[in-house]
PDB file of C-alpha atoms in Angstrom:
ATOM      1  CA  MET A   1      -7.722  13.814 -16.838  1.00 74.00           C
ATOM      2  CA  SER A   2      -8.624  12.559 -13.273  1.00 93.00           C
ATOM      3  CA  ALA A   3      -6.053  13.896 -10.482  1.00 97.00           C
ATOM      4  CA  ASP A   4      -3.318  11.225  -9.343  1.00 98.00           C
ATOM      5  CA  LEU A   5      -3.863  11.067  -5.895  1.00 98.00           C
ATOM      6  CA  THR A   6      -2.386   7.836  -5.337  1.00 97.00           C
ATOM      7  CA  HIS A   7       0.305   9.385  -2.909  1.00 97.00           C
ATOM      8  CA  ILE A   8      -2.370  10.517  -0.481  1.00 98.00           C
ATOM      9  CA  ASP A   9      -3.195   8.741   2.659  1.00 97.00           C
ATOM     10  CA  THR A  10      -4.781  11.515   4.554  1.00 98.00           C
ATOM     11  CA  TRP A  11      -7.533  13.699   3.575  1.00 98.00           C
ATOM     12  CA  LEU A  12      -7.859  16.912   5.149  1.00 98.00           C
ATOM     13  CA  PHE A  13     -10.980  18.905   4.515  1.00 98.00           C
ATOM     14  CA  ASP A  14     -12.389  22.562   5.492  1.00 98.00           C
ATOM     15  CA  LEU A  15     -16.009  22.211   6.352  1.00 98.00           C
ATOM     16  CA  ASP A  16     -18.114  25.448   5.377  1.00 97.00           C
ATOM     17  CA  ASN A  17     -18.450  26.275   1.818  1.00 97.00           C
ATOM     18  CA  THR A  18     -16.038  22.993   1.165  1.00 98.00           C
ATOM     19  CA  LEU A  19     -18.266  20.104   2.283  1.00 98.00           C
ATOM     20  CA  TYR A  20     -21.421  21.745   1.055  1.00 97.00           C
ATOM     21  CA  PRO A  21     -21.908  24.266  -1.907  1.00 96.00           C
ATOM     22  CA  VAL A  22     -21.472  27.944  -1.319  1.00 95.00           C
ATOM     23  CA  GLU A  23     -24.559  28.218  -3.135  1.00 95.00           C
ATOM     24  CA  SER A  24     -26.644  26.804  -0.351  1.00 96.00           C
ATOM     25  CA  GLY A  25     -26.654  30.327   1.141  1.00 95.00           C
ATOM     26  CA  PHE A  26     -26.090  28.731   4.485  1.00 96.00           C
ATOM     27  CA  MET A  27     -23.134  31.243   5.153  1.00 93.00           C
ATOM     28  CA  GLY A  28     -25.188  34.076   4.535  1.00 93.00           C
ATOM     29  CA  GLU A  29     -27.507  33.779   7.786  1.00 93.00           C
ATOM     30  CA  ILE A  30     -23.865  33.073   9.679  1.00 94.00           C
ATOM     31  CA  GLU A  31     -22.343  36.517   8.280  1.00 95.00           C
ATOM     32  CA  ALA A  32     -25.622  38.277   9.265  1.00 95.00           C
ATOM     33  CA  ARG A  33     -25.514  37.028  12.848  1.00 96.00           C
ATOM     34  CA  MET A  34     -21.839  37.934  12.769  1.00 96.00           C
ATOM     35  CA  THR A  35     -22.552  41.231  11.921  1.00 97.00           C
ATOM     36  CA  ALA A  36     -25.207  41.923  14.574  1.00 96.00           C
ATOM     37  CA  PHE A  37     -22.671  40.760  17.257  1.00 96.00           C
ATOM     38  CA  VAL A  38     -19.804  42.973  16.129  1.00 97.00           C
ATOM     39  CA  GLN A  39     -22.716  45.545  16.149  1.00 97.00           C
ATOM     40  CA  LYS A  40     -23.672  44.824  19.751  1.00 95.00           C
ATOM     41  CA  VAL A  41     -19.937  44.762  21.053  1.00 96.00           C
ATOM     42  CA  THR A  42     -18.820  47.843  19.158  1.00 97.00           C
ATOM     43  CA  GLY A  43     -21.807  49.955  19.031  1.00 97.00           C
ATOM     44  CA  LEU A  44     -21.144  50.381  15.503  1.00 97.00           C
ATOM     45  CA  GLU A  45     -23.933  51.091  12.536  1.00 97.00           C
ATOM     46  CA  ARG A  46     -24.527  48.046  10.690  1.00 96.00           C
ATOM     47  CA  ASP A  47     -22.533  49.036   7.660  1.00 97.00           C
ATOM     48  CA  ALA A  48     -19.507  50.143   9.755  1.00 97.00           C
ATOM     49  CA  ALA A  49     -19.737  47.006  11.813  1.00 97.00           C
ATOM     50  CA  TYR A  50     -19.820  44.816   8.647  1.00 96.00           C
ATOM     51  CA  ALA A  51     -16.783  46.647   7.384  1.00 97.00           C
ATOM     52  CA  LEU A  52     -15.012  45.898  10.815  1.00 97.00           C
ATOM     53  CA  GLN A  53     -16.131  42.223  10.555  1.00 96.00           C
ATOM     54  CA  LYS A  54     -14.432  42.080   6.949  1.00 96.00           C
ATOM     55  CA  SER A  55     -11.286  43.897   8.219  1.00 97.00           C
ATOM     56  CA  TYR A  56     -10.925  41.552  11.109  1.00 95.00           C
ATOM     57  CA  LEU A  57     -11.195  38.521   8.810  1.00 93.00           C
ATOM     58  CA  ALA A  58      -8.646  39.690   6.464  1.00 92.00           C
ATOM     59  CA  GLU A  59      -6.173  40.632   9.289  1.00 94.00           C
ATOM     60  CA  HIS A  60      -6.477  37.827  11.631  1.00 91.00           C
ATOM     61  CA  GLY A  61      -8.123  35.156   9.139  1.00 88.00           C
ATOM     62  CA  LEU A  62     -10.990  34.949  11.478  1.00 92.00           C
ATOM     63  CA  THR A  63     -13.470  37.894  12.594  1.00 95.00           C
ATOM     64  CA  LEU A  64     -13.317  36.144  16.160  1.00 94.00           C
ATOM     65  CA  ARG A  65      -9.866  36.615  16.496  1.00 93.00           C
ATOM     66  CA  GLY A  66      -9.989  40.399  15.940  1.00 94.00           C
ATOM     67  CA  LEU A  67     -12.893  40.495  18.428  1.00 96.00           C
ATOM     68  CA  MET A  68     -10.845  38.490  21.148  1.00 95.00           C
ATOM     69  CA  LEU A  69      -8.028  40.578  20.784  1.00 95.00           C
ATOM     70  CA  ASN A  70      -9.528  43.804  20.406  1.00 96.00           C
ATOM     71  CA  HIS A  71     -12.773  43.634  22.470  1.00 97.00           C
ATOM     72  CA  GLY A  72     -12.128  40.803  24.820  1.00 95.00           C
ATOM     73  CA  VAL A  73     -14.479  38.687  23.423  1.00 96.00           C
ATOM     74  CA  ASP A  74     -15.330  35.202  24.875  1.00 95.00           C
ATOM     75  CA  PRO A  75     -15.322  32.808  22.063  1.00 94.00           C
ATOM     76  CA  LYS A  76     -18.299  30.881  23.999  1.00 93.00           C
ATOM     77  CA  ASP A  77     -20.226  33.729  23.568  1.00 95.00           C
ATOM     78  CA  PHE A  78     -19.418  34.289  19.825  1.00 95.00           C
ATOM     79  CA  HIS A  79     -20.018  30.609  18.905  1.00 94.00           C
ATOM     80  CA  ALA A  80     -23.379  30.387  20.820  1.00 94.00           C
ATOM     81  CA  LEU A  81     -24.753  32.723  17.924  1.00 93.00           C
ATOM     82  CA  PHE A  82     -24.746  30.093  15.374  1.00 94.00           C
ATOM     83  CA  HIS A  83     -25.553  26.602  17.712  1.00 95.00           C
ATOM     84  CA  ASP A  84     -29.495  27.193  16.840  1.00 95.00           C
ATOM     85  CA  LEU A  85     -29.192  28.003  13.211  1.00 96.00           C
ATOM     86  CA  SER A  86     -31.584  26.513  10.925  1.00 96.00           C
ATOM     87  CA  LEU A  87     -29.684  23.665   8.675  1.00 97.00           C
ATOM     88  CA  ASP A  88     -32.687  23.668   6.158  1.00 97.00           C
ATOM     89  CA  ALA A  89     -30.239  24.884   3.373  1.00 97.00           C
ATOM     90  CA  LEU A  90     -27.845  22.147   3.731  1.00 97.00           C
ATOM     91  CA  ALA A  91     -28.933  18.676   1.690  1.00 95.00           C
ATOM     92  CA  HIS A  92     -27.568  15.455   1.947  1.00 94.00           C
ATOM     93  CA  ASP A  93     -25.313  14.452  -1.240  1.00 97.00           C
ATOM     94  CA  PRO A  94     -25.268  10.719  -1.978  1.00 97.00           C
ATOM     95  CA  GLU A  95     -22.774  11.345  -4.400  1.00 98.00           C
ATOM     96  CA  LEU A  96     -20.194  13.241  -1.924  1.00 98.00           C
ATOM     97  CA  VAL A  97     -20.855  10.462   0.541  1.00 98.00           C
ATOM     98  CA  ALA A  98     -19.734   7.683  -1.926  1.00 97.00           C
ATOM     99  CA  ALA A  99     -16.887   9.642  -3.300  1.00 98.00           C
ATOM    100  CA  LEU A 100     -15.687  10.100   0.429  1.00 98.00           C
ATOM    101  CA  GLU A 101     -16.227   6.627   1.182  1.00 97.00           C
ATOM    102  CA  ARG A 102     -14.033   5.405  -1.548  1.00 96.00           C
ATOM    103  CA  LEU A 103     -10.852   7.642  -0.270  1.00 97.00           C
ATOM    104  CA  PRO A 104      -8.432   5.007   1.432  1.00 96.00           C
ATOM    105  CA  GLY A 105      -6.877   6.252   4.740  1.00 96.00           C
ATOM    106  CA  ARG A 106      -7.990   8.873   7.269  1.00 97.00           C
ATOM    107  CA  ARG A 107     -10.255  11.484   6.681  1.00 98.00           C
ATOM    108  CA  LEU A 108     -10.179  14.497   8.777  1.00 98.00           C
ATOM    109  CA  ILE A 109     -11.886  18.017   9.352  1.00 98.00           C
ATOM    110  CA  PHE A 110      -9.747  21.056   9.606  1.00 97.00           C
ATOM    111  CA  THR A 111     -12.020  24.000  10.259  1.00 97.00           C
ATOM    112  CA  ASN A 112     -12.038  27.630  11.934  1.00 95.00           C
ATOM    113  CA  ALA A 113     -15.576  26.600  13.362  1.00 95.00           C
ATOM    114  CA  ASP A 114     -16.209  25.417  16.811  1.00 96.00           C
ATOM    115  CA  ALA A 115     -17.191  21.877  17.553  1.00 96.00           C
ATOM    116  CA  VAL A 116     -20.566  22.136  18.111  1.00 97.00           C
ATOM    117  CA  HIS A 117     -21.182  23.874  14.615  1.00 97.00           C
ATOM    118  CA  ALA A 118     -19.014  21.453  12.928  1.00 97.00           C
ATOM    119  CA  GLU A 119     -20.987  18.241  14.765  1.00 97.00           C
ATOM    120  CA  ARG A 120     -24.260  19.790  13.728  1.00 97.00           C
ATOM    121  CA  VAL A 121     -23.232  20.364   9.846  1.00 98.00           C
ATOM    122  CA  MET A 122     -21.822  17.087   9.414  1.00 98.00           C
ATOM    123  CA  ALA A 123     -24.676  15.335  11.153  1.00 98.00           C
ATOM    124  CA  ARG A 124     -27.250  17.159   8.578  1.00 98.00           C
ATOM    125  CA  LEU A 125     -24.799  16.098   5.542  1.00 98.00           C
ATOM    126  CA  GLY A 126     -24.793  12.811   6.647  1.00 97.00           C
ATOM    127  CA  LEU A 127     -20.952  12.816   7.053  1.00 98.00           C
ATOM    128  CA  THR A 128     -20.361  12.354  10.517  1.00 97.00           C
ATOM    129  CA  GLU A 129     -19.210   8.557  10.336  1.00 97.00           C
ATOM    130  CA  LEU A 130     -16.873   9.094   7.318  1.00 98.00           C
ATOM    131  CA  PHE A 131     -14.486  11.078   9.347  1.00 98.00           C
ATOM    132  CA  ASP A 132     -12.067  10.320  12.012  1.00 97.00           C
ATOM    133  CA  ASP A 133     -11.846  13.510  13.903  1.00 96.00           C
ATOM    134  CA  VAL A 134     -12.620  17.147  13.852  1.00 97.00           C
ATOM    135  CA  PHE A 135      -9.842  19.477  14.347  1.00 96.00           C
ATOM    136  CA  HIS A 136     -11.840  22.803  15.328  1.00 95.00           C
ATOM    137  CA  ILE A 137     -10.793  26.283  16.513  1.00 94.00           C
ATOM    138  CA  GLY A 138     -10.702  25.274  19.821  1.00 93.00           C
ATOM    139  CA  SER A 139      -8.487  22.424  19.144  1.00 91.00           C
ATOM    140  CA  PHE A 140      -5.853  24.976  18.275  1.00 86.00           C
ATOM    141  CA  GLY A 141      -6.352  27.811  20.824  1.00 90.00           C
ATOM    142  CA  PHE A 142      -8.325  30.051  18.612  1.00 93.00           C
ATOM    143  CA  VAL A 143      -5.373  30.752  16.362  1.00 92.00           C
ATOM    144  CA  PRO A 144      -7.170  30.222  13.029  1.00 92.00           C
ATOM    145  CA  LYS A 145      -6.219  29.272   9.622  1.00 95.00           C
ATOM    146  CA  PRO A 146      -4.165  30.501   7.616  1.00 95.00           C
ATOM    147  CA  ASP A 147      -1.822  30.845  10.697  1.00 95.00           C
ATOM    148  CA  PRO A 148       1.136  28.784  10.431  1.00 95.00           C
ATOM    149  CA  ALA A 149       0.771  27.979  14.120  1.00 94.00           C
ATOM    150  CA  ALA A 150      -2.624  26.114  13.530  1.00 95.00           C
ATOM    151  CA  PHE A 151      -1.279  23.858  11.075  1.00 96.00           C
ATOM    152  CA  GLU A 152       1.712  22.889  13.182  1.00 95.00           C
ATOM    153  CA  ARG A 153      -0.811  22.035  16.254  1.00 94.00           C
ATOM    154  CA  MET A 154      -2.791  20.069  13.743  1.00 94.00           C
ATOM    155  CA  ASN A 155       0.097  18.239  12.375  1.00 95.00           C
ATOM    156  CA  ALA A 156       1.391  17.204  15.954  1.00 95.00           C
ATOM    157  CA  GLU A 157      -2.179  16.391  17.185  1.00 93.00           C
ATOM    158  CA  HIS A 158      -2.311  13.724  14.405  1.00 94.00           C
ATOM    159  CA  SER A 159       0.923  13.040  13.266  1.00 96.00           C
ATOM    160  CA  ILE A 160       0.451  14.155   9.700  1.00 97.00           C
ATOM    161  CA  ASP A 161       2.891  13.409   7.201  1.00 97.00           C
ATOM    162  CA  PRO A 162       2.422  16.606   4.783  1.00 98.00           C
ATOM    163  CA  ALA A 163       3.584  14.572   1.567  1.00 98.00           C
ATOM    164  CA  THR A 164       0.948  12.296   1.884  1.00 98.00           C
ATOM    165  CA  THR A 165      -1.865  14.611   2.677  1.00 98.00           C
ATOM    166  CA  ALA A 166      -4.334  16.371   0.733  1.00 98.00           C
ATOM    167  CA  PHE A 167      -6.091  19.660   1.663  1.00 98.00           C
ATOM    168  CA  PHE A 168      -9.388  20.743   0.555  1.00 98.00           C
ATOM    169  CA  GLU A 169     -10.538  24.327   1.044  1.00 98.00           C
ATOM    170  CA  ASP A 170     -12.648  27.031  -0.485  1.00 98.00           C
ATOM    171  CA  SER A 171     -10.429  29.667   0.766  1.00 97.00           C
ATOM    172  CA  GLU A 172      -7.204  30.251  -1.273  1.00 97.00           C
ATOM    173  CA  ARG A 173      -4.952  31.850   1.069  1.00 96.00           C
ATOM    174  CA  ASN A 174      -5.626  28.979   3.655  1.00 97.00           C
ATOM    175  CA  LEU A 175      -4.029  26.589   1.313  1.00 98.00           C
ATOM    176  CA  ALA A 176      -0.710  28.647   1.198  1.00 98.00           C
ATOM    177  CA  PRO A 177       0.447  27.370   4.231  1.00 98.00           C
ATOM    178  CA  ALA A 178      -0.453  23.834   3.840  1.00 98.00           C
ATOM    179  CA  ALA A 179       1.590  23.811   0.495  1.00 98.00           C
ATOM    180  CA  ALA A 180       4.289  25.514   2.085  1.00 98.00           C
ATOM    181  CA  LEU A 181       4.416  22.189   4.295  1.00 97.00           C
ATOM    182  CA  GLY A 182       4.445  19.956   1.512  1.00 98.00           C
ATOM    183  CA  MET A 183       0.960  18.943   1.217  1.00 98.00           C
ATOM    184  CA  THR A 184      -1.430  18.369  -2.131  1.00 98.00           C
ATOM    185  CA  THR A 185      -3.809  21.552  -2.287  1.00 98.00           C
ATOM    186  CA  VAL A 186      -7.067  21.516  -3.743  1.00 98.00           C
ATOM    187  CA  LEU A 187      -9.109  24.796  -4.152  1.00 98.00           C
ATOM    188  CA  VAL A 188     -13.010  24.137  -3.999  1.00 98.00           C
ATOM    189  CA  GLY A 189     -15.894  26.184  -5.527  1.00 97.00           C
ATOM    190  CA  PRO A 190     -17.062  28.189  -8.345  1.00 97.00           C
ATOM    191  CA  HIS A 191     -14.262  30.686  -8.045  1.00 97.00           C
ATOM    192  CA  ALA A 192     -11.514  28.186  -8.005  1.00 98.00           C
ATOM    193  CA  PRO A 193     -10.762  27.752 -11.719  1.00 97.00           C
ATOM    194  CA  ALA A 194      -9.985  31.478 -12.065  1.00 98.00           C
ATOM    195  CA  SER A 195      -7.152  31.003  -9.405  1.00 98.00           C
ATOM    196  CA  THR A 196      -3.903  31.760 -10.634  1.00 98.00           C
ATOM    197  CA  ALA A 197      -2.054  31.032  -7.269  1.00 98.00           C
ATOM    198  CA  PRO A 198       1.127  28.937  -7.542  1.00 98.00           C
ATOM    199  CA  PHE A 199       0.513  27.120  -4.406  1.00 98.00           C
ATOM    200  CA  VAL A 200      -2.965  25.913  -5.525  1.00 98.00           C
ATOM    201  CA  HIS A 201      -2.241  22.318  -7.005  1.00 98.00           C
ATOM    202  CA  HIS A 202      -5.869  21.408  -8.205  1.00 98.00           C
ATOM    203  CA  ARG A 203      -8.983  23.682  -8.988  1.00 98.00           C
ATOM    204  CA  VAL A 204     -12.310  22.223  -8.882  1.00 98.00           C
ATOM    205  CA  GLU A 205     -15.776  23.680  -8.798  1.00 97.00           C
ATOM    206  CA  LYS A 206     -17.682  20.779  -7.701  1.00 97.00           C
ATOM    207  CA  LEU A 207     -15.761  18.401  -4.951  1.00 98.00           C
ATOM    208  CA  ALA A 208     -17.815  15.203  -5.503  1.00 98.00           C
ATOM    209  CA  PRO A 209     -17.112  14.831  -9.082  1.00 97.00           C
ATOM    210  CA  PHE A 210     -13.464  15.427  -8.535  1.00 98.00           C
ATOM    211  CA  LEU A 211     -13.230  12.709  -5.520  1.00 98.00           C
ATOM    212  CA  ARG A 212     -14.817  10.327  -7.560  1.00 97.00           C
ATOM    213  CA  ASP A 213     -12.814  10.423 -10.657  1.00 97.00           C
ATOM    214  CA  ALA A 214      -9.371  10.966  -8.779  1.00 98.00           C
ATOM    215  CA  ARG A 215      -7.040   8.209  -8.793  1.00 97.00           C
ATOM    216  CA  VAL A 216      -6.265   6.589  -5.519  1.00 97.00           C
ATOM    217  CA  ARG A 217      -4.271   3.979  -3.768  1.00 93.00           C
ATOM    218  CA  GLU A 218      -5.635   0.887  -3.551  1.00 83.00           C
ATOM    219  CA  ALA A 219      -7.051   0.051  -0.010  1.00 66.00           C
ATOM    220  CA  ALA A 220      -4.675  -2.228   1.711  1.00 54.00           C
TER     221      ALA A 220
END
């Protein structure tokens, strides 16, 4: 059965591995550059740097946050690593574009990436004109999802009513604070069907068919 989203008027989307499939492999290059940066900052060998990278991700929700707190890294230096990434792995998806276009109300991006990365990826995917705003990591003071403070800032900035908001994410734990606020949560990706988290309301392997088939309110 299609999902009943007739109560939703604000559509909140994560960016990476949500608005394009994880199978693209795009995040692999991001991770590789991140590991090399951690090596440079810490002097660790690659395996140890990768382990520290993942440790910071687990502890802080974002590798950058751990690097800022423990090594004084300037976020501008960190984000510059990704501004020249090839976007060849990302493909325009007409089915996703059509599915997003049918959604009534506001469409927003909520990402732990920076503004430049978000703009480049959205332009490559042909999604720029479909979204009203991008709430990026700089917008919430480099305090990343899943920290509730990030959600509080976003809600205040955009006057979001959680009861009429759906949040789409590939990271299960980032959905927990959204559900606690009263948002409808959607876990996206090949791992989604296996999720048993009570705060995940919908689990979808492919985003476009879910949005295409969902019941939404009629446009005013």
